[in-house]
Coordinates of C-alpha atoms (C1' of nucleotides) in Angstrom, one line a residue:
Chain A
M1 CA 104.3 71.9 128.7
T2 CA 104.8 75.7 127.7
T3 CA 103.3 77.9 125.4
V4 CA 103.7 75.9 122.2
D5 CA 105.6 73.1 120.6
A6 CA 108.8 74.8 119.6
T7 CA 110.8 71.7 118.2
A8 CA 109.5 72.2 114.7
L9 CA 111.6 75.1 114.0
R10 CA 114.9 73.6 113.4
N11 CA 116.3 74.3 109.9
P12 CA 119.4 72.6 108.7
Q13 CA 122.5 74.4 107.8
R14 CA 121.6 77.5 105.9
P15 CA 124.7 79.4 104.5
G16 CA 123.9 83.0 105.5
P17 CA 124.1 84.9 108.6
R18 CA 122.7 83.8 111.7
R19 CA 120.1 86.5 112.0
Q20 CA 118.7 85.8 108.8
E21 CA 118.5 82.0 109.5
V22 CA 116.2 82.8 112.4
V23 CA 114.0 85.1 110.5
A24 CA 113.6 82.3 107.8
G25 CA 113.2 79.9 110.9
I26 CA 110.4 81.8 112.4
K27 CA 108.7 82.5 109.1
D28 CA 108.6 78.6 108.5
Y29 CA 107.5 78.0 111.7
I30 CA 104.4 80.2 111.4
L31 CA 103.7 78.6 108.1
R32 CA 104.3 75.4 109.3
N33 CA 102.0 75.4 112.2
R34 CA 99.4 77.4 110.1
L35 CA 99.3 79.9 112.8
K36 CA 96.9 83.0 112.3
P37 CA 97.4 86.8 113.1
G38 CA 97.1 86.9 117.1
D39 CA 98.6 83.5 117.8
L40 CA 101.1 83.0 120.0
L41 CA 104.7 82.3 119.4
P42 CA 107.2 80.3 121.5
T43 CA 109.3 82.7 124.0
E44 CA 112.5 84.1 123.0
A45 CA 114.4 81.5 125.2
E46 CA 112.5 78.5 123.5
L47 CA 113.3 80.0 120.0
C48 CA 116.9 80.4 120.7
E49 CA 116.9 76.8 121.8
A50 CA 114.8 75.6 118.7
V51 CA 116.9 77.6 116.2
G52 CA 120.2 76.8 118.1
A53 CA 121.0 80.7 118.2
S54 CA 121.6 83.0 121.1
R55 CA 119.1 85.7 122.4
S56 CA 121.0 88.6 120.7
S57 CA 120.4 86.5 117.4
V58 CA 116.8 85.9 117.9
R59 CA 115.8 89.4 119.3
E60 CA 117.5 91.1 116.3
A61 CA 115.5 88.6 114.1
V62 CA 112.2 89.2 115.9
K63 CA 112.5 92.9 115.5
I64 CA 113.1 92.7 112.0
L65 CA 109.9 91.0 111.6
S66 CA 108.0 93.2 113.8
A67 CA 109.2 96.0 111.5
L68 CA 107.3 94.1 109.0
D69 CA 104.3 93.3 111.2
I70 CA 104.9 89.6 110.6
V71 CA 105.2 89.5 114.4
E72 CA 104.1 91.9 117.1
V73 CA 105.5 92.1 120.2
R74 CA 103.8 92.9 123.6
H75 CA 106.2 93.6 126.3
G76 CA 105.9 91.2 129.5
H77 CA 103.4 89.3 127.7
G78 CA 104.7 87.5 124.6
T79 CA 105.3 87.5 120.9
F80 CA 102.3 86.8 118.4
V81 CA 101.9 86.4 114.7
G82 CA 101.2 90.1 113.4
R83 CA 98.5 91.5 111.2
M84 CA 100.9 92.1 108.2
S85 CA 99.6 95.5 108.0
L86 CA 101.2 97.9 105.3
N87 CA 102.9 100.0 108.5
A88 CA 106.1 98.9 106.7
L89 CA 105.3 100.7 103.4
V90 CA 104.1 103.8 105.1
E91 CA 107.3 104.0 107.0
S92 CA 109.7 103.4 104.2
L93 CA 107.6 105.8 101.8
A94 CA 107.2 108.5 104.6
F95 CA 111.0 108.6 105.2
R96 CA 111.7 108.8 101.7
G97 CA 109.2 111.8 101.2
L98 CA 110.7 113.6 104.2
L99 CA 114.2 113.0 102.9
S100 CA 113.5 114.1 99.3
G101 CA 111.2 117.0 100.6
E102 CA 112.3 120.5 101.8
E103 CA 113.1 121.3 98.3
D104 CA 111.8 119.2 95.5
H105 CA 108.8 117.6 96.6
H106 CA 108.9 114.9 93.9
V107 CA 108.2 112.0 95.9
L108 CA 104.7 113.8 97.6
G109 CA 103.9 114.6 93.9
Q110 CA 104.2 110.7 92.8
V111 CA 102.2 109.7 95.9
V112 CA 99.6 112.1 95.0
D113 CA 99.8 110.6 91.3
V114 CA 99.1 107.2 92.6
R115 CA 96.2 108.1 94.9
Q116 CA 94.6 109.6 91.9
I117 CA 95.3 106.7 89.5
L118 CA 93.8 104.3 91.7
E119 CA 90.6 106.2 92.4
Q120 CA 90.1 107.1 88.9
G121 CA 90.9 103.8 87.8
L122 CA 88.1 102.6 90.1
A123 CA 85.7 105.1 89.2
A124 CA 83.4 102.8 87.2
D125 CA 83.6 100.0 89.9
I126 CA 82.8 102.5 92.7
I127 CA 79.7 103.5 90.7
S128 CA 78.5 100.2 89.8
V129 CA 78.7 99.0 93.7
L130 CA 77.6 102.2 95.2
D131 CA 74.4 101.8 97.4
D132 CA 72.4 104.4 99.1
E133 CA 73.8 103.9 102.4
H134 CA 77.3 104.4 101.3
R135 CA 76.5 107.6 99.2
A136 CA 74.6 109.1 102.6
D137 CA 77.8 108.1 104.5
L138 CA 80.2 110.1 101.9
S139 CA 77.9 112.9 101.7
T140 CA 77.6 113.6 105.2
L141 CA 81.5 113.1 105.5
A142 CA 81.7 115.8 102.8
D143 CA 79.4 118.2 104.4
E144 CA 81.3 118.0 107.9
M145 CA 84.7 118.8 105.8
V146 CA 83.2 121.8 104.4
D147 CA 81.8 123.0 107.8
L148 CA 85.2 122.4 109.1
A149 CA 87.3 124.2 106.4
S150 CA 84.8 127.2 106.4
Q151 CA 85.7 127.3 110.0
G152 CA 89.3 127.1 109.4
R153 CA 89.8 124.1 111.2
D154 CA 91.7 121.2 109.7
F155 CA 89.8 118.0 108.4
L156 CA 92.3 115.5 108.2
E157 CA 90.6 112.7 110.0
V158 CA 87.3 113.1 108.0
D159 CA 89.3 113.1 104.9
R160 CA 90.7 109.8 105.8
A161 CA 87.5 108.5 106.4
F162 CA 86.2 109.7 103.4
H163 CA 88.8 108.2 101.0
L164 CA 88.3 105.1 103.1
K165 CA 84.8 105.1 102.6
L166 CA 84.8 105.5 98.9
M167 CA 86.7 102.2 98.6
E168 CA 85.1 100.4 101.1
P169 CA 82.1 99.0 99.1
L170 CA 84.8 97.4 96.7
G171 CA 85.4 94.6 99.1
N172 CA 89.2 94.5 98.4
D173 CA 91.0 94.5 101.5
L174 CA 94.4 95.3 99.7
I175 CA 92.8 98.3 97.9
L176 CA 91.5 99.7 101.3
Q177 CA 95.1 99.2 103.0
L178 CA 96.9 100.7 100.1
T179 CA 94.5 103.6 100.1
E180 CA 95.1 104.2 103.8
A181 CA 98.9 103.8 103.4
F182 CA 99.1 106.4 100.7
W183 CA 96.7 109.0 102.8
Q184 CA 99.0 108.3 105.9
V185 CA 102.4 109.1 103.6
Q186 CA 100.6 112.1 102.1
A187 CA 99.4 113.1 105.8
I188 CA 103.0 112.8 107.1
V189 CA 104.9 114.4 104.2
A190 CA 102.4 117.2 103.0
P191 CA 103.2 119.2 106.2
T192 CA 106.4 120.4 105.0
L193 CA 104.6 122.2 102.3
R194 CA 102.6 125.4 103.8
T195 CA 98.9 125.1 102.5
E196 CA 96.6 128.2 102.2
P197 CA 93.5 128.2 103.9
E198 CA 91.5 129.0 100.6
D199 CA 93.0 125.6 99.2
R200 CA 91.8 123.8 102.2
L201 CA 88.2 125.1 101.6
I202 CA 88.4 124.1 97.8
T203 CA 89.8 120.9 98.7
A204 CA 86.6 120.1 101.1
Q205 CA 84.5 121.5 98.3
R206 CA 85.5 119.3 95.6
H207 CA 84.9 116.1 98.0
R208 CA 81.3 117.4 97.8
A209 CA 81.6 117.4 93.8
I210 CA 82.9 113.8 93.9
V211 CA 79.9 112.4 95.8
D212 CA 77.7 114.1 93.4
A213 CA 79.4 112.6 90.4
A214 CA 79.5 109.3 91.9
T215 CA 75.6 109.7 92.8
A216 CA 75.1 110.7 89.2
G217 CA 76.3 107.5 87.9
D218 CA 78.4 109.2 85.2
P219 CA 82.1 107.7 85.4
E220 CA 83.9 110.3 83.2
A221 CA 82.4 113.0 85.5
L222 CA 83.7 111.0 88.6
R223 CA 87.1 111.1 87.1
S224 CA 87.2 114.6 86.6
A225 CA 86.0 115.4 90.0
I226 CA 88.4 113.2 91.5
A227 CA 91.1 115.0 89.4
D228 CA 90.1 118.2 90.5
H229 CA 90.1 117.2 94.0
Y230 CA 93.9 116.7 93.8
A231 CA 94.3 120.0 91.9
P232 CA 95.1 122.2 94.8
I233 CA 97.7 119.9 96.4
R234 CA 99.4 119.9 92.9
T235 CA 99.6 123.6 92.6
S236 CA 101.1 123.7 96.2
I237 CA 103.8 121.2 95.3
A238 CA 104.6 123.2 92.0
R239 CA 104.7 126.3 94.0
A240 CA 107.1 124.9 96.6
V241 CA 109.3 123.6 93.5
Q242 CA 109.6 127.0 92.0
S243 CA 110.6 128.7 95.4
Chain B
M1 CA 138.2 112.4 113.0
T2 CA 136.0 109.3 112.5
T3 CA 133.8 108.9 109.7
V4 CA 131.3 111.8 110.7
D5 CA 130.3 113.9 113.2
A6 CA 127.9 111.9 115.8
T7 CA 127.2 114.4 118.4
A8 CA 124.2 115.7 116.6
L9 CA 122.1 112.7 117.4
R10 CA 121.0 113.2 121.2
N11 CA 117.7 113.9 121.4
P12 CA 116.1 114.7 124.8
Q13 CA 113.8 112.6 127.0
R14 CA 111.3 110.4 125.3
P15 CA 108.8 108.2 126.8
G16 CA 108.8 105.3 124.7
P17 CA 111.3 102.4 124.6
R18 CA 115.1 102.6 124.1
R19 CA 115.1 101.1 120.9
Q20 CA 112.4 103.4 119.4
E21 CA 114.1 106.3 120.7
V22 CA 117.3 105.0 118.8
V23 CA 115.2 104.5 115.9
A24 CA 113.7 107.9 116.0
G25 CA 117.3 109.4 116.6
I26 CA 118.9 107.9 113.7
K27 CA 116.1 109.0 111.4
D28 CA 116.6 112.6 112.7
Y29 CA 120.2 112.1 112.1
I30 CA 119.9 111.5 108.6
L31 CA 117.4 114.0 108.0
R32 CA 119.5 116.8 109.8
N33 CA 122.6 115.8 108.0
R34 CA 120.6 115.8 104.6
L35 CA 122.2 112.5 104.0
K36 CA 121.5 110.8 100.7
P37 CA 121.1 107.0 100.0
G38 CA 124.7 105.5 100.0
D39 CA 126.2 108.0 102.6
L40 CA 128.0 106.4 105.5
L41 CA 126.3 106.6 108.9
P42 CA 128.6 106.5 112.2
T43 CA 129.6 103.3 113.6
E44 CA 127.7 101.3 116.1
A45 CA 130.1 102.5 118.8
E46 CA 129.4 106.0 118.0
L47 CA 125.8 105.6 117.7
C48 CA 125.6 104.2 121.2
E49 CA 127.6 107.0 122.7
A50 CA 125.8 109.7 120.6
V51 CA 122.3 108.3 121.8
G52 CA 123.5 107.0 125.1
A53 CA 122.1 103.6 124.5
S54 CA 123.9 100.2 124.7
R55 CA 125.0 98.5 121.6
S56 CA 122.5 95.9 121.8
S57 CA 119.7 98.6 121.5
V58 CA 121.3 100.4 118.9
R59 CA 121.7 97.1 116.9
E60 CA 118.3 96.2 117.3
A61 CA 117.2 99.5 116.2
V62 CA 119.4 99.3 113.0
K63 CA 117.9 96.0 112.4
I64 CA 114.5 97.7 112.2
L65 CA 115.7 100.4 110.0
S66 CA 117.4 98.1 107.6
A67 CA 114.3 95.9 107.2
L68 CA 112.8 99.1 106.0
D69 CA 115.8 99.8 103.7
I70 CA 116.3 103.3 105.6
V71 CA 119.8 101.8 106.2
E72 CA 121.9 99.1 104.8
V73 CA 124.5 97.3 106.8
R74 CA 127.5 95.9 105.2
H75 CA 129.5 93.5 107.6
G76 CA 132.9 94.5 108.1
H77 CA 132.3 97.9 106.2
G78 CA 129.7 99.9 108.0
T79 CA 126.1 101.2 107.8
F80 CA 124.8 103.3 105.1
V81 CA 121.8 105.2 104.2
G82 CA 119.4 102.9 102.5
R83 CA 117.7 103.3 99.0
M84 CA 114.1 102.9 100.7
S85 CA 112.9 100.6 98.5
L86 CA 109.6 98.9 98.7
N87 CA 111.2 95.5 99.9
A88 CA 109.3 95.7 102.9
L89 CA 105.9 95.8 101.1
V90 CA 107.0 92.7 99.4
E91 CA 108.1 90.7 102.3
S92 CA 104.8 91.8 104.3
L93 CA 102.7 91.3 101.6
A94 CA 104.2 88.1 100.1
F95 CA 104.2 86.4 103.5
R96 CA 100.7 87.4 104.4
G97 CA 99.7 85.7 100.9
L98 CA 101.7 82.7 101.8
L99 CA 99.8 82.5 105.1
S100 CA 96.7 82.8 103.6
G101 CA 97.2 80.6 100.6
E102 CA 97.4 76.7 100.3
E103 CA 93.6 76.9 100.5
D104 CA 92.0 79.9 99.7
H105 CA 94.0 82.2 97.7
H106 CA 92.4 85.5 98.4
V107 CA 95.5 87.6 98.9
L108 CA 96.7 86.6 95.6
G109 CA 93.3 87.7 93.9
Q110 CA 93.6 91.0 95.4
V111 CA 97.2 91.7 94.2
V112 CA 95.9 90.5 90.7
D113 CA 93.3 93.1 91.2
V114 CA 95.4 96.1 92.2
R115 CA 98.0 95.0 89.3
Q116 CA 94.8 95.0 86.9
I117 CA 93.5 98.3 88.2
L118 CA 96.8 100.1 88.0
E119 CA 97.4 99.2 84.5
Q120 CA 94.0 99.7 83.3
G121 CA 93.7 103.0 85.2
L122 CA 96.8 104.1 83.2
A123 CA 95.8 102.9 79.8
A124 CA 95.2 106.2 78.5
D125 CA 98.4 107.5 79.9
I126 CA 100.5 104.8 78.4
I127 CA 99.0 105.4 75.1
S128 CA 99.7 109.1 75.4
V129 CA 103.2 108.8 76.4
L130 CA 104.2 105.6 74.1
D131 CA 107.1 106.3 71.4
D132 CA 108.1 104.1 68.8
E133 CA 111.0 102.6 70.7
H134 CA 109.0 101.6 73.6
R135 CA 106.5 99.8 71.2
A136 CA 109.3 98.1 69.4
D137 CA 110.9 97.2 73.1
L138 CA 107.3 95.7 74.0
S139 CA 106.9 93.8 71.1
T140 CA 110.3 92.1 71.3
L141 CA 109.4 91.2 74.6
A142 CA 106.1 89.7 73.7
D143 CA 107.6 87.7 71.0
E144 CA 110.1 86.4 73.3
M145 CA 107.4 85.3 75.9
V146 CA 105.6 83.5 73.1
D147 CA 108.6 81.7 72.0
L148 CA 109.5 80.6 75.4
A149 CA 106.0 79.6 76.3
S150 CA 105.6 77.5 72.9
Q151 CA 108.7 75.5 74.1
G152 CA 107.1 74.9 77.3
R153 CA 109.8 76.9 79.4
D154 CA 108.9 79.9 81.8
F155 CA 109.3 83.5 81.0
L156 CA 109.0 85.0 84.6
E157 CA 111.9 87.6 83.8
V158 CA 110.5 88.5 80.5
D159 CA 107.2 89.1 82.1
R160 CA 108.6 91.2 84.7
A161 CA 110.6 93.3 82.2
F162 CA 107.3 93.7 80.1
H163 CA 105.2 95.0 82.7
L164 CA 108.0 97.3 83.9
K165 CA 108.6 98.3 80.5
L166 CA 105.0 99.3 80.0
M167 CA 105.0 101.7 83.0
E168 CA 108.5 103.0 82.4
P169 CA 107.6 106.0 80.0
L170 CA 104.9 107.5 82.7
G171 CA 108.3 108.8 84.5
N172 CA 106.9 108.1 87.7
D173 CA 109.3 106.0 90.0
L174 CA 106.6 105.1 92.7
I175 CA 104.5 103.5 90.0
L176 CA 107.4 101.8 88.6
Q177 CA 108.5 100.3 91.9
L178 CA 104.7 99.4 92.8
T179 CA 104.7 97.5 89.6
E180 CA 108.0 95.5 90.6
A181 CA 106.8 95.1 93.9
F182 CA 103.5 93.5 93.1
W183 CA 104.7 91.4 90.5
Q184 CA 107.1 90.2 92.9
V185 CA 104.5 89.2 95.3
Q186 CA 102.6 87.5 92.7
A187 CA 105.7 85.6 91.7
I188 CA 106.3 84.4 95.4
V189 CA 102.8 83.5 96.2
A190 CA 101.5 82.4 92.7
P191 CA 103.9 79.0 92.7
T192 CA 101.4 77.7 95.5
L193 CA 99.1 77.2 92.3
R194 CA 99.4 74.5 90.0
T195 CA 99.2 76.3 86.5
E196 CA 98.6 74.4 83.3
P197 CA 101.0 74.8 80.6
E198 CA 98.3 75.8 78.2
D199 CA 97.4 78.8 80.5
R200 CA 100.8 79.9 80.5
L201 CA 100.7 80.0 76.6
I202 CA 97.6 81.9 76.4
T203 CA 99.1 84.6 78.9
A204 CA 102.0 84.7 76.6
Q205 CA 100.0 85.3 73.8
R206 CA 97.9 87.9 75.6
H207 CA 100.9 90.3 76.0
R208 CA 101.1 90.4 72.3
A209 CA 97.5 91.6 72.2
I210 CA 98.3 94.4 74.8
V211 CA 101.2 95.6 72.7
D212 CA 98.6 95.5 69.5
A213 CA 96.1 97.4 71.4
A214 CA 98.5 100.1 72.7
T215 CA 99.9 100.4 69.5
A216 CA 96.5 101.1 67.9
G217 CA 95.8 103.9 70.3
D218 CA 92.7 102.6 71.5
P219 CA 92.5 103.1 75.3
E220 CA 89.2 100.9 75.8
A221 CA 90.8 98.0 73.6
L222 CA 93.9 98.2 75.8
R223 CA 91.8 98.2 79.1
S224 CA 90.3 94.6 77.6
A225 CA 93.6 93.4 76.5
I226 CA 94.8 93.9 80.0
A227 CA 91.9 92.2 81.6
D228 CA 92.1 89.3 79.3
H229 CA 95.7 88.8 80.1
Y230 CA 94.9 88.5 83.8
A231 CA 92.1 86.2 83.0
P232 CA 93.9 82.9 83.1
I233 CA 95.5 83.5 86.6
R234 CA 92.0 84.4 87.9
T235 CA 90.7 81.3 86.8
S236 CA 93.6 79.3 88.4
I237 CA 92.6 80.9 91.5
A238 CA 89.0 80.2 91.3
R239 CA 89.8 76.4 90.4
A240 CA 91.9 76.1 93.5
V241 CA 89.3 77.8 95.9
Q242 CA 86.8 75.1 94.8
S243 CA 89.0 72.3 95.2
Chain C
dA1 C1' 150.7 88.3 100.1
dG2 C1' 150.0 88.9 104.4
dG3 C1' 148.7 90.9 108.5
dA4 C1' 147.0 94.7 111.3
dA5 C1' 143.0 97.7 111.9
dT6 C1' 138.2 98.7 111.8
dT7 C1' 133.6 97.5 111.9
dT8 C1' 129.7 94.5 112.0
dG9 C1' 128.0 89.6 113.8
dT10 C1' 127.2 86.4 117.7
dG11 C1' 127.0 84.6 122.2
dC12 C1' 126.1 84.7 127.4
dG13 C1' 125.2 86.7 131.9
dT14 C1' 122.7 89.6 134.7
dA15 C1' 119.5 93.1 136.1
dT16 C1' 115.0 95.7 135.4
dG17 C1' 110.5 96.8 133.9
dT18 C1' 106.2 95.0 133.0
dA19 C1' 101.9 92.3 132.3
dT20 C1' 99.1 88.5 134.1
dC21 C1' 97.5 85.6 137.5
Chain D
dA1 C1' 99.7 92.2 147.1
dG2 C1' 102.5 88.4 145.8
dA3 C1' 104.4 85.3 142.4
dT4 C1' 105.4 84.1 138.0
dA5 C1' 106.5 84.7 133.2
dC6 C1' 108.0 87.3 129.7
dA7 C1' 110.3 91.0 127.3
dT8 C1' 113.6 94.8 127.8
dA9 C1' 118.1 96.7 128.5
dC10 C1' 123.1 96.5 129.5
dG11 C1' 127.7 95.0 128.8
dC12 C1' 131.7 92.3 127.7
dA13 C1' 134.4 88.7 125.0
dC14 C1' 135.1 86.7 121.0
dA15 C1' 133.9 85.6 115.7
dA16 C1' 133.7 86.9 111.1
dA17 C1' 134.3 90.3 106.9
dT18 C1' 136.2 94.0 104.9
dT19 C1' 139.9 97.4 104.1
dC20 C1' 144.2 99.3 104.0
dC21 C1' 149.0 99.4 104.7

DNA sequence: AGGAATTTGTGCGTATGTATC
DNA sequence: AGATACATACGCACAAATTCC
């Protein structure tokens, strides 16, 4: 036998375009066989035979599924079930932001809004699940950010780690991935703004304030600290819109 | 002349796979020419010539971009700039939910968590921007839901309209689209649960309570009403996990 | 109404690059 | 290092859908 049984893929006559039948067929195949991320799929040739379509159609369908991270293609190796990450959300939103940017940065502003809403909305939960270890980690990250910022260096990766660490103890993968996704969108779109070095230092220090408020256990103070943390980029956006 | 000038697409030697160069090239083309959603792109043949790739590669690249709704292909008509909706998020998340479902519904649970967090996190803002017209609309929708539920009929579309209406006055397109996206994911994944008719009636009535709390202008009461509204589906999920 | 032109959709054959054993 | 299996890329021919004359 080959890699897997590919005969369970055939689906009766569906009206739509060929390529979309293949997309649905591959999805059905994954569901029917209870495949998990990382599992191997049939080869292109086997998929062709199974669904009765040509390589072109199968390839285009696989490309659509890979764009959604439903499958993952490794050149010369095979096609595997993907991790269904939110990369597609990042790609789509980031491009929308780049397209609307350059003049009016309203998409970037909306992303900042959502990030703030999520973190503020979770303030009470964050406090209630925060333990000493996470608090220490956050504190270290905040200190690193202030150090880097005071040296005039950027602290992108530390900032990313901080916001992920803040959400981590909640134990909700989706929230973690949304946090990551919106952070990435902002990281891609924000460079179209010119940011003042002073603002960067202020932003770094505001992370320190977030840790302090969380440590104090005051949800209202934490919500304020989070809002303050996003204030510099909001003013940057407002400044860019005026000019 | 043809549709547009396609000669501004060429991009010098990039290391990656051919198809990905084409993806980047088409993105650059859209950005460089400041195209907006709905604008026409060059034909496949023109794109091939512009980027120096074969039609197969161009087509696969276009399919990737169409999966992200960055472009939209209309058979026999042409390729256009897409609306960059969050369909990709829905597809990816919904499939993840279907894959994890059938036994443990933890993805569905996380989606419910996020929906609740967003609505609760925005409770105060919702109250502060709510005007009489929106309140009346929400009230009508809630009544419709109770009517339908008491007749044993489903009220999917009304439910969708209600949650969108709740977010609408905030004036943030992204929040609106995220609300829509998560609602759709839940609508796709939730049918793998068997829901009791009683729960549906209770859910309908809880929308009435949300409107009342928002009208009263009490943020804390609104947050409670929102949490209560998601309680039935949470118990359905918990019940399914046990069995 | 009808048919030609344009554009995307599909199928197939072949050659090449790449990873694994 | 060689062999095998696989995805990648290219080019052409024809089908299907849409538009326009």
